[in-house]
XYZ file of C-alpha atoms in Angstrom:
718
model
C 111.281 -13.632 54.556
C 114.179 -11.531 53.768
C 117.676 -12.770 52.691
C 119.012 -12.776 56.295
C 116.509 -14.568 57.762
C 116.658 -17.656 54.930
C 120.365 -17.484 54.601
C 122.817 -19.722 56.711
C 126.512 -18.789 56.632
C 128.424 -20.772 54.189
C 132.234 -21.544 53.871
C 133.570 -22.979 50.952
C 135.931 -25.074 52.629
C 133.794 -26.312 54.986
C 131.280 -28.734 54.694
C 127.853 -27.359 55.036
C 125.357 -28.962 57.711
C 124.094 -32.144 56.433
C 127.273 -33.084 54.176
C 129.380 -35.662 54.912
C 133.285 -35.642 55.473
C 135.373 -36.355 52.248
C 136.193 -39.739 53.338
C 133.421 -41.634 52.628
C 132.119 -44.039 55.586
C 130.907 -47.204 55.328
C 127.338 -47.758 53.399
C 124.566 -49.236 54.384
C 122.643 -51.266 51.988
C 120.682 -54.487 50.865
C 123.721 -56.403 49.029
C 127.420 -57.396 50.650
C 129.907 -55.043 48.471
C 132.501 -52.722 48.740
C 131.608 -51.179 52.567
C 132.514 -47.699 50.798
C 130.136 -47.418 47.933
C 126.866 -46.969 48.538
C 124.092 -49.582 47.223
C 123.679 -49.649 43.348
C 120.155 -50.366 41.717
C 119.627 -51.756 37.912
C 120.824 -50.096 35.349
C 119.029 -47.076 34.116
C 116.174 -47.247 31.943
C 116.511 -45.925 27.955
C 113.540 -43.905 28.687
C 113.521 -40.958 31.488
C 110.653 -40.739 33.792
C 108.633 -38.004 33.641
C 109.060 -35.205 35.797
C 106.373 -32.345 36.894
C 105.720 -29.409 34.431
C 108.473 -26.895 34.844
C 107.842 -23.653 36.202
C 106.930 -21.040 33.464
C 109.930 -18.912 32.322
C 110.342 -15.933 34.003
C 111.943 -12.672 32.554
C 115.309 -12.434 31.580
C 115.776 -10.277 34.632
C 113.762 -10.359 38.151
C 113.270 -7.972 40.460
C 114.236 -9.461 44.240
C 112.040 -9.665 47.170
C 111.635 -6.496 49.111
C 112.508 -3.766 46.476
C 116.192 -4.733 46.350
C 118.032 -4.364 42.765
C 117.111 -6.941 40.167
C 119.958 -10.018 38.990
C 121.263 -10.135 35.861
C 120.715 -13.939 34.145
C 123.726 -16.132 34.076
C 124.477 -17.413 30.548
C 125.509 -21.439 29.597
C 123.833 -23.181 32.989
C 123.610 -26.490 32.765
C 124.682 -29.660 35.217
C 127.519 -31.205 36.069
C 126.640 -34.801 34.844
C 126.076 -38.002 36.407
C 125.057 -40.937 34.005
C 125.093 -43.560 36.369
C 121.486 -44.280 38.054
C 121.918 -45.693 41.685
C 119.783 -46.581 44.612
C 120.864 -46.265 48.057
C 119.070 -48.085 51.191
C 119.147 -46.035 54.116
C 117.586 -47.276 57.565
C 115.902 -51.105 57.639
C 112.609 -52.608 57.749
C 113.738 -55.778 60.035
C 111.703 -55.525 63.079
C 114.742 -56.263 65.141
C 117.186 -53.695 63.379
C 115.721 -50.771 65.573
C 114.563 -48.830 62.721
C 110.987 -48.213 62.123
C 111.447 -47.404 58.148
C 113.718 -48.411 55.340
C 113.895 -45.989 52.312
C 115.419 -46.085 49.178
C 116.916 -42.487 47.662
C 117.176 -42.944 44.178
C 119.883 -40.516 42.115
C 117.391 -39.530 39.780
C 115.999 -36.307 41.423
C 117.475 -37.367 44.809
C 113.809 -38.322 45.658
C 112.554 -41.502 47.792
C 111.999 -44.374 45.252
C 110.487 -46.753 48.108
C 109.691 -47.011 51.613
C 108.759 -49.750 53.783
C 107.600 -50.072 57.376
C 109.325 -52.242 59.507
C 106.602 -53.151 62.635
C 103.715 -53.770 59.795
C 103.403 -56.083 56.828
C 101.978 -56.387 53.790
C 99.040 -59.387 54.736
C 98.020 -61.335 57.665
C 98.969 -64.686 55.846
C 101.132 -66.124 53.309
C 103.754 -64.757 51.765
C 102.250 -61.190 52.173
C 102.408 -62.045 56.024
C 106.726 -61.586 55.796
C 106.685 -58.486 53.656
C 107.041 -55.054 55.092
C 104.439 -52.569 54.748
C 104.882 -50.332 51.279
C 104.168 -46.870 52.658
C 105.505 -45.351 49.315
C 106.279 -46.661 46.317
C 107.235 -44.807 43.106
C 106.260 -46.674 39.519
C 108.759 -47.045 37.337
C 107.696 -44.200 35.075
C 107.097 -41.479 37.446
C 109.319 -38.991 39.290
C 110.231 -40.225 42.971
C 108.617 -38.509 45.790
C 109.643 -35.593 47.272
C 112.413 -35.186 44.222
C 113.842 -31.923 42.859
C 112.547 -31.541 39.707
C 113.269 -28.124 38.409
C 115.403 -24.740 39.514
C 115.720 -20.910 38.342
C 118.995 -19.249 38.700
C 118.208 -15.869 38.128
C 115.553 -16.320 35.310
C 117.205 -19.683 33.498
C 115.607 -22.584 33.969
C 117.500 -26.225 34.684
C 115.932 -29.279 34.733
C 117.120 -31.320 37.760
C 115.606 -34.353 37.107
C 115.666 -35.623 33.327
C 118.826 -34.197 32.507
C 121.153 -36.068 34.500
C 121.846 -37.857 37.666
C 122.868 -36.645 40.984
C 125.858 -37.168 42.534
C 125.840 -39.537 45.468
C 128.289 -37.875 47.867
C 127.974 -40.771 50.246
C 126.929 -42.406 53.000
C 127.231 -42.697 56.786
C 126.167 -44.964 59.179
C 126.215 -45.002 63.161
C 125.122 -46.305 66.025
C 121.747 -44.705 66.272
C 120.960 -42.971 62.489
C 122.047 -43.358 58.822
C 122.156 -40.930 56.378
C 123.054 -40.747 52.513
C 124.135 -37.532 50.823
C 123.447 -36.324 47.139
C 124.699 -33.127 45.776
C 123.454 -30.956 42.124
C 126.366 -28.968 40.793
C 125.150 -25.904 38.290
C 127.839 -24.365 36.310
C 128.118 -21.639 33.591
C 129.348 -21.359 30.438
C 133.173 -21.684 31.382
C 132.434 -24.280 33.547
C 132.520 -22.409 36.610
C 130.724 -23.478 39.639
C 127.439 -21.119 40.525
C 125.371 -23.271 42.827
C 125.158 -26.720 44.443
C 122.142 -28.131 45.435
C 123.065 -30.687 48.813
C 120.253 -32.615 49.656
C 120.917 -35.047 52.765
C 118.451 -37.573 53.985
C 118.339 -38.897 57.450
C 117.185 -41.344 59.393
C 117.071 -42.056 63.373
C 116.213 -45.414 64.796
C 112.870 -45.843 66.861
C 111.518 -42.433 64.283
C 109.135 -42.707 61.916
C 110.117 -39.620 60.594
C 112.644 -38.815 57.607
C 114.380 -35.754 57.837
C 115.281 -33.726 54.187
C 118.152 -30.961 55.240
C 118.327 -29.606 51.782
C 120.717 -26.755 51.458
C 121.092 -24.353 47.884
C 124.595 -22.824 48.306
C 125.758 -19.789 46.477
C 129.329 -20.572 44.906
C 129.551 -18.019 42.761
C 130.742 -13.984 43.281
C 127.013 -12.339 42.849
C 123.622 -12.796 44.659
C 121.341 -15.590 43.156
C 117.905 -14.984 42.992
C 116.806 -19.263 43.660
C 113.616 -20.855 42.667
C 113.166 -24.914 43.515
C 110.424 -26.791 42.407
C 109.939 -30.179 44.220
C 107.914 -32.545 44.654
C 105.840 -33.731 47.800
C 103.862 -36.874 48.453
C 101.505 -38.451 46.401
C 98.681 -40.897 46.217
C 99.125 -43.657 49.140
C 98.182 -47.468 48.392
C 94.691 -47.885 48.651
C 93.596 -50.281 51.740
C 92.473 -53.651 50.092
C 89.310 -53.739 51.930
C 87.560 -51.075 49.796
C 84.256 -51.734 51.144
C 83.473 -48.167 51.859
C 84.737 -46.807 48.740
C 88.285 -45.164 48.412
C 88.892 -44.011 51.602
C 92.436 -42.075 50.723
C 92.247 -38.310 51.887
C 94.793 -35.030 51.574
C 94.393 -33.166 54.966
C 96.064 -29.921 55.482
C 97.189 -28.605 59.286
C 97.095 -24.560 59.559
C 97.545 -22.134 62.258
C 94.283 -19.935 63.084
C 96.906 -16.908 64.130
C 93.917 -14.258 64.682
C 92.587 -17.019 66.986
C 94.716 -18.092 69.429
C 98.728 -16.882 68.291
C 99.405 -20.249 66.813
C 98.807 -21.886 70.180
C 97.058 -24.680 68.452
C 96.971 -26.408 64.560
C 93.360 -26.780 63.030
C 92.327 -29.511 60.425
C 88.449 -28.362 60.526
C 87.105 -28.062 57.006
C 90.669 -28.950 55.198
C 89.947 -33.137 54.573
C 89.830 -33.413 50.721
C 89.157 -36.766 48.955
C 91.574 -37.766 46.823
C 89.097 -38.420 44.051
C 87.852 -35.034 44.590
C 91.715 -33.264 44.014
C 91.871 -35.118 41.223
C 88.874 -33.955 39.145
C 89.719 -30.393 41.218
C 93.398 -29.979 41.908
C 93.586 -27.398 44.734
C 94.950 -28.069 47.985
C 96.357 -24.738 49.429
C 94.247 -22.036 49.834
C 91.962 -25.300 50.916
C 88.950 -24.284 48.767
C 86.206 -25.452 50.877
C 88.206 -23.776 54.333
C 87.487 -20.278 52.994
C 89.517 -17.109 54.111
C 92.747 -18.616 53.765
C 94.418 -15.533 53.540
C 93.843 -15.777 57.754
C 95.489 -18.879 58.247
C 99.229 -20.333 57.816
C 99.801 -23.883 56.312
C 101.436 -26.116 59.042
C 101.552 -29.615 57.307
C 100.327 -31.297 54.694
C 99.088 -35.069 54.886
C 98.747 -37.875 52.429
C 96.622 -40.970 53.911
C 94.519 -43.912 53.989
C 92.781 -45.901 55.981
C 95.169 -46.700 58.337
C 98.707 -44.795 57.630
C 99.919 -41.379 56.629
C 102.632 -39.771 54.917
C 103.099 -36.088 56.204
C 105.289 -33.099 55.164
C 105.888 -30.829 58.129
C 108.503 -27.953 59.258
C 111.929 -29.297 60.109
C 111.878 -29.142 63.659
C 113.885 -30.421 66.731
C 112.953 -34.472 67.489
C 112.376 -32.916 71.015
C 110.094 -30.388 70.537
C 107.271 -30.083 72.674
C 105.773 -26.302 71.991
C 103.513 -25.927 69.219
C 104.469 -22.230 69.173
C 107.641 -23.239 68.096
C 106.738 -24.816 65.003
C 107.498 -22.636 62.142
C 104.687 -22.556 58.815
C 105.615 -24.991 55.988
C 104.597 -21.802 54.190
C 107.875 -20.148 55.173
C 110.012 -22.821 53.449
C 108.178 -23.513 51.356
C 105.638 -20.380 49.814
C 103.735 -22.460 47.121
C 101.774 -25.632 47.253
C 100.380 -27.308 44.389
C 98.861 -30.186 42.818
C 99.977 -32.253 39.563
C 97.515 -34.586 38.234
C 98.415 -37.146 35.652
C 96.936 -39.864 33.278
C 97.775 -43.027 33.887
C 97.621 -45.782 30.937
C 96.190 -48.916 31.516
C 94.323 -47.957 34.929
C 91.086 -48.769 34.206
C 88.463 -46.427 35.770
C 90.925 -44.609 38.253
C 93.484 -43.429 35.634
C 94.726 -40.218 37.114
C 97.658 -40.170 39.730
C 98.042 -37.016 42.238
C 100.915 -35.821 43.066
C 101.904 -32.838 45.446
C 104.697 -30.190 44.651
C 106.220 -27.610 46.872
C 108.234 -24.368 45.604
C 110.182 -22.122 47.234
C 112.178 -18.844 46.175
C 115.404 -16.938 47.981
C 117.730 -14.540 47.169
C 121.088 -16.265 48.287
C 124.089 -13.963 48.650
C 127.621 -15.113 47.859
C 129.022 -17.734 49.765
C 125.956 -18.274 51.650
C 123.282 -21.098 51.549
C 119.184 -21.219 51.835
C 118.017 -23.499 53.989
C 114.894 -25.671 52.599
C 114.788 -28.681 55.195
C 111.916 -30.624 55.026
C 110.403 -33.217 57.973
C 108.659 -36.095 56.689
C 106.193 -38.688 58.813
C 105.711 -42.267 57.182
C 103.907 -44.248 59.782
C 100.921 -45.253 61.274
C 97.925 -43.288 62.110
C 97.497 -44.300 65.835
C 97.439 -42.161 69.066
C 100.083 -44.043 71.028
C 102.706 -43.111 67.896
C 101.020 -39.473 67.429
C 101.230 -38.821 71.040
C 104.921 -38.597 71.131
C 107.571 -35.227 70.332
C 107.650 -33.672 67.959
C 104.256 -35.162 66.374
C 102.309 -34.045 69.377
C 103.672 -30.506 69.144
C 102.563 -30.675 65.329
C 98.936 -31.813 66.734
C 99.682 -34.773 64.031
C 97.218 -36.845 66.733
C 94.488 -35.063 63.959
C 95.462 -37.496 61.824
C 93.416 -40.301 64.098
C 90.016 -40.016 63.013
C 86.993 -42.177 63.071
C 84.248 -41.205 60.746
C 82.686 -42.480 57.715
C 81.676 -39.394 56.053
C 78.175 -39.026 54.552
C 75.190 -38.607 56.234
C 76.595 -39.717 59.190
C 79.659 -37.318 59.426
C 77.259 -34.830 61.796
C 76.700 -37.441 64.429
C 80.068 -38.959 64.686
C 81.280 -37.664 67.883
C 85.182 -38.384 68.175
C 85.113 -37.857 71.880
C 82.648 -41.103 72.067
C 84.612 -43.296 69.414
C 87.621 -42.668 71.191
C 86.244 -43.934 74.613
C 84.600 -46.909 72.826
C 88.072 -47.918 71.588
C 89.517 -47.169 74.804
C 87.311 -49.363 76.379
C 87.748 -51.660 74.280
C 91.391 -51.610 74.900
C 90.640 -52.473 78.494
C 88.869 -55.542 77.607
C 91.152 -56.674 75.364
C 93.820 -56.172 78.231
C 91.620 -58.833 80.282
C 90.648 -61.523 77.262
C 93.884 -61.236 74.777
C 91.659 -61.445 72.304
C 90.112 -58.694 69.759
C 87.182 -60.760 68.928
C 85.905 -61.423 72.061
C 86.331 -58.134 72.992
C 84.774 -56.888 70.392
C 81.239 -59.344 71.674
C 81.832 -58.158 74.956
C 82.021 -54.653 74.082
C 79.135 -55.221 72.516
C 76.970 -56.664 75.581
C 77.848 -53.938 77.468
C 76.604 -51.042 75.214
C 73.344 -53.464 74.760
C 73.043 -53.297 78.540
C 74.033 -49.756 78.884
C 71.075 -48.741 76.457
C 68.674 -51.718 77.599
C 66.505 -49.374 79.593
C 66.248 -46.642 76.448
C 65.627 -49.937 74.382
C 62.821 -51.151 76.295
C 61.037 -48.333 77.133
C 60.847 -47.059 73.575
C 60.053 -50.929 72.611
C 57.335 -50.774 75.290
C 55.872 -47.024 73.902
C 55.846 -48.119 70.320
C 54.127 -51.890 71.099
C 51.307 -49.861 73.157
C 51.057 -47.059 70.750
C 50.684 -49.429 68.122
C 47.639 -51.374 69.901
C 45.833 -48.414 70.950
C 46.141 -46.910 67.574
C 44.897 -50.249 66.062
C 41.689 -49.900 68.811
C 40.769 -46.269 67.600
C 41.062 -46.393 63.776
C 37.551 -47.067 63.333
C 36.603 -43.929 65.489
C 39.304 -42.184 63.705
C 38.149 -42.771 60.422
C 35.036 -41.738 61.029
C 36.607 -38.271 62.476
C 38.220 -37.754 59.437
C 35.768 -38.336 56.702
C 33.551 -35.919 59.094
C 35.990 -33.410 59.357
C 37.816 -33.666 56.196
C 37.474 -29.862 54.833
C 38.231 -28.524 58.030
C 41.735 -29.211 59.019
C 41.240 -27.091 62.571
C 38.168 -28.972 63.858
C 39.812 -32.643 62.702
C 42.784 -31.781 64.939
C 41.040 -30.686 67.811
C 38.471 -33.984 67.615
C 41.752 -36.064 67.364
C 43.038 -34.608 70.514
C 39.728 -35.131 72.279
C 39.697 -38.629 71.243
C 43.064 -39.167 72.726
C 42.031 -37.574 75.932
C 38.927 -39.534 76.348
C 40.812 -43.008 75.496
C 43.674 -41.612 77.772
C 46.208 -42.004 74.693
C 48.696 -39.682 75.498
C 50.144 -37.585 72.236
C 53.639 -37.291 73.575
C 53.397 -41.207 73.409
C 54.252 -40.704 69.555
C 57.560 -39.689 70.915
C 58.089 -43.310 71.931
C 60.760 -43.550 69.732
C 62.883 -40.707 70.482
C 64.572 -42.634 73.119
C 65.717 -44.943 70.293
C 67.434 -42.060 68.129
C 69.354 -41.041 71.388
C 71.338 -44.346 70.552
C 72.339 -43.667 66.868
C 75.378 -41.325 68.047
C 76.641 -44.505 70.019
C 76.201 -47.012 67.204
C 77.902 -44.795 64.613
C 80.829 -44.566 66.652
C 81.413 -47.960 66.964
C 80.555 -48.516 63.541
C 83.489 -46.139 62.404
C 85.414 -46.827 65.243
C 85.705 -50.351 64.166
C 86.131 -49.753 60.880
C 89.296 -47.144 61.126
C 91.309 -48.890 64.235
C 94.291 -49.850 63.407
C 94.655 -52.041 66.628
C 92.232 -54.822 64.421
C 94.768 -54.779 61.208
C 96.117 -58.392 60.895
C 94.488 -59.290 64.358
C 92.819 -62.734 64.286
C 89.679 -63.804 66.203
C 88.932 -66.125 68.713
C 92.466 -66.653 69.545
C 93.678 -68.069 66.064
C 91.094 -71.124 66.503
C 90.307 -71.396 63.044
C 93.606 -71.168 62.126
C 95.104 -73.823 64.662
C 92.223 -76.231 63.898
C 93.047 -76.167 60.173
C 96.761 -76.075 60.132
C 96.781 -72.385 58.856
C 95.079 -73.267 56.003
C 91.464 -71.662 56.737
C 91.230 -68.195 56.435
C 87.924 -67.773 58.247
C 88.414 -64.815 60.593
C 91.977 -64.489 60.211
C 92.120 -60.632 59.773
C 89.412 -58.455 61.559
C 90.227 -55.463 59.245
C 89.332 -57.542 56.192
C 85.955 -59.460 55.292
C 85.602 -62.961 57.159
C 86.655 -65.313 53.993
C 85.026 -68.288 55.455
C 86.065 -69.848 52.018
C 88.628 -67.605 50.193
C 88.831 -68.686 46.455
C 90.959 -65.789 45.189
C 93.820 -64.565 46.334
C 93.276 -61.031 48.433
C 96.176 -59.572 45.769
C 94.668 -61.157 42.706
C 91.826 -59.433 40.399
C 88.264 -60.141 41.900
C 85.172 -61.335 40.051
C 83.330 -58.297 39.562
C 79.584 -58.068 39.671
C 78.128 -55.436 37.920
C 76.550 -52.392 39.522
C 77.382 -53.779 42.887
C 81.133 -54.152 43.091
C 81.177 -50.403 42.282
C 80.810 -49.484 45.635
C 81.187 -53.376 47.300
C 84.194 -53.809 45.585
C 85.626 -57.377 43.991
C 84.184 -60.713 45.522
C 87.045 -62.863 46.663
C 85.389 -65.160 49.096
C 82.370 -66.337 50.570
C 81.644 -64.684 53.679
C 79.169 -66.031 56.224
C 78.414 -63.443 58.257
C 76.797 -61.063 56.209
C 74.894 -64.148 55.272
C 73.729 -64.990 58.976
C 73.106 -61.272 59.453
C 70.419 -61.297 57.085
C 68.450 -64.391 59.270
C 69.065 -62.758 62.506
C 67.908 -59.075 60.794
C 64.941 -60.902 59.612
C 64.280 -62.860 62.649
C 64.547 -59.946 64.517
C 62.133 -58.007 62.723
C 59.609 -60.622 62.626
C 59.239 -60.181 66.138
C 59.791 -56.456 67.099
C 57.575 -55.173 64.274
C 54.009 -54.137 65.837
C 50.958 -54.868 64.123
C 49.917 -52.293 61.076
C 47.411 -50.244 62.328
C 46.558 -49.455 58.427
C 47.281 -50.316 54.875
C 49.894 -47.737 54.782
C 52.035 -48.777 57.476
C 51.270 -52.539 55.796
C 53.186 -51.447 52.826
C 55.880 -49.395 54.898
C 56.750 -52.873 56.424
C 56.921 -54.339 53.493
C 59.270 -52.100 51.888
C 61.431 -52.478 55.336
C 61.626 -56.087 55.360
C 63.126 -55.491 51.572
C 65.557 -53.170 53.263
C 66.385 -55.691 55.845
C 67.523 -58.110 53.658
C 69.571 -55.812 51.195
C 71.417 -54.709 54.030
C 73.517 -57.234 54.712
C 74.836 -57.389 50.741
C 75.484 -53.699 51.301
C 77.827 -55.346 53.991
C 79.016 -58.561 52.173
C 82.727 -57.117 51.670
C 82.898 -55.366 55.191
C 85.404 -55.823 57.179
C 85.241 -59.017 59.458
C 85.061 -56.943 62.535
C 82.450 -54.663 61.708
C 80.365 -57.693 60.699
C 80.694 -59.472 63.686
C 79.811 -56.651 66.037
C 76.660 -56.051 63.814
C 75.820 -59.655 63.740
C 76.550 -59.498 67.568
C 74.316 -56.884 68.320
C 71.477 -58.202 66.475
C 71.239 -61.854 68.165
C 71.491 -59.672 72.009
C 68.589 -57.230 69.975
C 66.589 -60.629 69.512
C 67.103 -61.201 73.103
C 66.287 -57.648 74.401
C 62.952 -57.742 72.292
C 62.093 -61.119 73.638
C 62.301 -59.570 77.297
C 60.469 -56.410 76.155
C 57.651 -58.908 74.588
C 57.510 -60.990 77.953
C 57.133 -57.859 80.084
C 54.127 -56.199 77.615
C 52.408 -59.609 77.846
C 52.679 -59.902 81.306
C 51.040 -56.761 81.894
C 48.355 -57.100 79.120
C 47.509 -60.562 80.958
C 47.235 -58.698 84.251
C 45.805 -55.563 82.680
C 48.088 -53.170 83.541
C 49.230 -52.255 79.735
C 47.770 -48.968 79.435
C 47.574 -47.913 83.242
C 49.312 -44.485 83.177
C 52.395 -44.656 85.414
C 52.898 -41.846 87.496
C 55.084 -39.424 86.143
C 57.770 -37.381 87.907
C 56.869 -33.412 88.438
C 58.929 -31.805 86.052
C 60.239 -34.730 83.954
C 60.977 -34.626 80.292
C 57.787 -36.524 79.739
C 55.624 -34.680 81.951
C 56.714 -31.301 80.928
C 56.753 -32.220 77.046
C 52.759 -33.852 77.670
C 52.321 -30.525 79.321
C 53.348 -28.242 76.245
C 51.537 -30.140 73.638
C 48.525 -29.645 76.216
C 48.792 -25.692 76.260
C 49.527 -25.813 72.842
C 46.202 -27.168 72.114
C 44.460 -25.195 74.482
C 45.910 -21.802 72.154
C 44.928 -23.930 68.990
C 41.052 -23.966 70.506
C 41.536 -20.503 71.941
C 42.579 -19.178 67.856
C 39.641 -21.059 66.495
C 37.280 -19.569 69.026
C 38.639 -16.160 68.067
C 38.500 -16.928 64.512
C 34.845 -18.079 64.608
C 33.957 -14.584 66.455
C 34.818 -12.633 63.771
C 32.859 -13.774 61.008
C 35.311 -16.295 59.364
C 33.324 -19.264 59.954
C 34.972 -22.417 61.491
C 35.738 -23.402 57.879
C 38.037 -20.468 57.093
C 41.761 -20.746 57.710
C 43.859 -17.980 59.005
C 45.579 -16.640 56.399
C 49.415 -16.915 56.732
C 51.851 -14.032 57.842
C 54.105 -12.639 55.550
C 57.829 -13.547 56.026
């Protein structure tokens, strides 16, 4: 961008946008001190927090953008010292305050030390039920999120985060917002002011957006080539229900100007697992996306199971048009990743922090605007449907996908539709546990015709194949050296005995149910609506005076008997805790699932037709017993759904077996049902018969050609 595009007029005697007036207004802090003073934190520690790695030293004279004249270096640049370590609090995490956020801003790097949410708690019981959810928490030895770390002025590197503290200019609170302004002043060797970096953090009531209004003012009489480096978001707090492993991800939203002229923001191909980013620190251009020169970065998010922190362009709070959203890279042209080793962190000993850099040429008396918007809140559709999040398309953060092999068949429209239906049930029952059970009943009833048809076909085919097994073995033995003749005789046998080869597709309808069950599974795991919600109107807590934790929180395991606090280290089981997590309680629902799984399989598995099928059924029985072990630490909302579904599956299977038995007694089990002309099964049967006719025709032609029936046709070269 040209200087005209990146600078704003600046008057030395008039405060720049975002700067407070000379008279400090009342502060907003936790302690009841002098109202004109910002809140003070603990005294500074002896060891300074580490900063991100500084940018490489540029040449003494560096060329400016657009081929303009190079700038001269300035000797003796340094920061004006402010050694008092202070923290200022803006906003509030009290639910009745009107604010959605409380942010603690530190004078060390002018970053966010800690941020909590007013409407969400850390836990469902005990002391944690009163603790606001911590969405940003900087370790004591780490640099704060969104801290300014270093700056180059005409090629000279200045450290903004370790040598001195920023000056806290003042705070201001009105009826609808709360701000704090910090300033770093750079002087030359003669003590004359060269530049000022002014940062104002602004919180508005009712908003999950923290606005960082940042400007670099040129107070010298010469052009300045400014390059600012700052941190962005880093690792989110990992969800305690680590049943599916570390679900933290980094997501980039981007424009595709060549496709739709910036009318939409996309996230396809931009989800990066936090573990992958720690080993391959590239976030933008995204190495998985491909063709990154074609795309423009709109925003970047760090997320865990339920919450997200998003760096996005500074846009008006009432923005509704996506076309008016500027690319984030217009402000910060470079997005990087810093990975640090953490001491005493166990297996996960790496910490990931994003970095952002911007380079501008600033004319004398003007300022470069490097403002930024920061969303810190829930991954919740109702919140992200409001301006400006809808224009930013932050609704892409609401996803229901457990990843792995199930990704390709997890349809978001289906998962969101099921969640919407479950919300309707909850609106009538006022209990999420009952809503899950009713949802399972409705899905089972909807799929009953498909389930019934599949099970009947499987039973019939099992009985028919068992009756034909002696003749099948004779054919296999007789034509073991001639595969084509073997296939022809098998088809002939099927026709004589009235066995339709298309009946082997009897289990195909069952596959149609798979996307529904996977969508239900993913939706129940990621639905923030279930977080800290008890099942069955809190009955188990009511009868125990609040001491029984069973089904107290549908987003974690059922905790039938909890023997270790959720925030304390649990029991590590070798080879299992790696993917299940630590054990802190006796969970009864997975054990009950093992029982109903075994019963369901016992009654639904047809008799084996041969030794191979018998062996396969033994393996399946073993896997059925292992499945509840894999689900031992699964959220109770999930296990309640699977347990209920399996119970109804047993009832479903009973009705199907009763139907088959009645047909057997009436002698109509193997009667051919009139097939609707042009139906799917009719077309499938005719297609298979046509293929068989074509195969036999080719065999006859091969025999006429003198090749003999036992001679296989040559494969065509591809």
